[in-house]
C-alpha cells in the first residue's frame, strides 16, 4: 500500500470513528505513518480533499460488497434481504467498533462543504442505483424500480443509524423482514 492509499484508509477509519470535525490532519498523518508533506502532496486541497477521496474509497468498497451479495440471488427480494442480513452480521462483529461509513461525514459537512456533500450524494445514489438495477433485472418498471431503490437505501441507512444508536441489530433485521412486503407487485 502506498502513502496515498494509507492516508485515505486511515482518514476513512478516523472519519468513521470520530467524524470529520473530530479528526485532525496531524492525527491522520501520525496514524498513517506518513510524512506530513505527503498529505499535501497527494491532497493539495488538504483535509477536505482527503475526506472526498475517503468517501469515494469507502463507497467503492460498499458498492463492491453490495454487488457481490446481490449477484448471489436472482430473486431481488432474497438478494436485498441477504445484503441487509450481511450488514447486520458485520454490525455485530465489526461496524460497532468502526462507526458509520459515510453518514457521519455527510451529516457533519453537507451544510458547510458543497464538494463533500456532492461526494456523499454520489455515493448514496450509486448504492440506490444498484438496488434499482437489481429490480429492473427482475422486470420491475424502471420508474418504480428507481423509487424503490431510493426507499430501500433509505430504509437501510436509517436502520443502520438506529442499530448503531440502540447497539442492536434489531432495526436492520426488521427492515430485512419488510422487504418482501415492499416489493410485492
PDB file of N, CA and C in Angstrom, residues 12-13 26 28 45 82 93 95-96 100 105 115 130 143 145 153 172-173 175 183:
ATOM      1  N   UNK A  12     -10.318   7.481   6.326  1.00  0.00           N
ATOM      2  CA  UNK A  12     -11.647   6.857   6.276  1.00  0.00           C
ATOM      3  C   UNK A  12     -12.017   6.269   7.628  1.00  0.00           C
ATOM      4  N   UNK A  13     -11.082   5.530   8.202  1.00  0.00           N
ATOM      5  CA  UNK A  13     -11.332   4.908   9.504  1.00  0.00           C
ATOM      6  C   UNK A  13     -11.566   5.963  10.586  1.00  0.00           C
ATOM      7  N   UNK A  26      -3.121  16.214  11.684  1.00  0.00           N
ATOM      8  CA  UNK A  26      -1.966  15.681  12.420  1.00  0.00           C
ATOM      9  C   UNK A  26      -2.194  14.220  12.809  1.00  0.00           C
ATOM     10  N   UNK A  28      -4.242  12.051  11.372  1.00  0.00           N
ATOM     11  CA  UNK A  28      -4.245  11.226  10.151  1.00  0.00           C
ATOM     12  C   UNK A  28      -2.815  10.915   9.731  1.00  0.00           C
ATOM     13  N   UNK A  45      -5.702  20.054  -1.644  1.00  0.00           N
ATOM     14  CA  UNK A  45      -6.877  20.673  -1.033  1.00  0.00           C
ATOM     15  C   UNK A  45      -7.002  20.360   0.449  1.00  0.00           C
ATOM     16  N   UNK A  82     -30.648 -10.598   1.823  1.00  0.00           N
ATOM     17  CA  UNK A  82     -29.314 -11.158   2.108  1.00  0.00           C
ATOM     18  C   UNK A  82     -28.316 -10.046   2.402  1.00  0.00           C
ATOM     19  N   UNK A  93     -20.176  -7.843  14.447  1.00  0.00           N
ATOM     20  CA  UNK A  93     -18.758  -8.208  14.559  1.00  0.00           C
ATOM     21  C   UNK A  93     -17.822  -7.008  14.498  1.00  0.00           C
ATOM     22  N   UNK A  95     -18.761  -3.293  12.669  1.00  0.00           N
ATOM     23  CA  UNK A  95     -19.164  -1.901  12.475  1.00  0.00           C
ATOM     24  C   UNK A  95     -19.347  -1.161  13.790  1.00  0.00           C
ATOM     25  N   UNK A  96     -19.783  -1.863  14.826  1.00  0.00           N
ATOM     26  CA  UNK A  96     -19.971  -1.209  16.118  1.00  0.00           C
ATOM     27  C   UNK A  96     -18.672  -0.560  16.569  1.00  0.00           C
ATOM     28  N   UNK A 100     -20.084   4.618  11.386  1.00  0.00           N
ATOM     29  CA  UNK A 100     -20.956   4.602  10.220  1.00  0.00           C
ATOM     30  C   UNK A 100     -20.166   5.120   9.024  1.00  0.00           C
ATOM     31  N   UNK A 105     -19.796  11.692   7.892  1.00  0.00           N
ATOM     32  CA  UNK A 105     -19.226  12.784   7.100  1.00  0.00           C
ATOM     33  C   UNK A 105     -20.347  13.578   6.436  1.00  0.00           C
ATOM     34  N   UNK A 115     -18.475  20.420  -2.007  1.00  0.00           N
ATOM     35  CA  UNK A 115     -17.789  19.259  -2.612  1.00  0.00           C
ATOM     36  C   UNK A 115     -17.972  17.966  -1.801  1.00  0.00           C
ATOM     37  N   UNK A 130     -27.710   0.475  -7.538  1.00  0.00           N
ATOM     38  CA  UNK A 130     -27.511  -0.978  -7.511  1.00  0.00           C
ATOM     39  C   UNK A 130     -28.807  -1.708  -7.176  1.00  0.00           C
ATOM     40  N   UNK A 143     -39.329   3.291 -13.556  1.00  0.00           N
ATOM     41  CA  UNK A 143     -39.688   4.349 -12.600  1.00  0.00           C
ATOM     42  C   UNK A 143     -39.951   3.782 -11.209  1.00  0.00           C
ATOM     43  N   UNK A 145     -38.812   0.910 -10.043  1.00  0.00           N
ATOM     44  CA  UNK A 145     -37.543   0.392  -9.537  1.00  0.00           C
ATOM     45  C   UNK A 145     -36.687   1.524  -8.974  1.00  0.00           C
ATOM     46  N   UNK A 153     -32.637   1.988   0.019  1.00  0.00           N
ATOM     47  CA  UNK A 153     -31.408   2.557   0.568  1.00  0.00           C
ATOM     48  C   UNK A 153     -31.710   3.417   1.794  1.00  0.00           C
ATOM     49  N   UNK A 172     -32.125  -3.345  11.730  1.00  0.00           N
ATOM     50  CA  UNK A 172     -31.733  -3.914  10.443  1.00  0.00           C
ATOM     51  C   UNK A 172     -32.537  -5.167  10.127  1.00  0.00           C
ATOM     52  N   UNK A 173     -32.718  -6.018  11.124  1.00  0.00           N
ATOM     53  CA  UNK A 173     -33.471  -7.257  10.905  1.00  0.00           C
ATOM     54  C   UNK A 173     -34.929  -6.955  10.580  1.00  0.00           C
ATOM     55  N   UNK A 175     -36.057  -4.251   9.069  1.00  0.00           N
ATOM     56  CA  UNK A 175     -36.092  -3.765   7.687  1.00  0.00           C
ATOM     57  C   UNK A 175     -36.006  -4.938   6.721  1.00  0.00           C
ATOM     58  N   UNK A 183     -41.727  -5.070  -1.795  1.00  0.00           N
ATOM     59  CA  UNK A 183     -41.529  -5.442  -3.189  1.00  0.00           C
ATOM     60  C   UNK A 183     -42.676  -6.251  -3.796  1.00  0.00           C
TER      61      UNK A 183
END
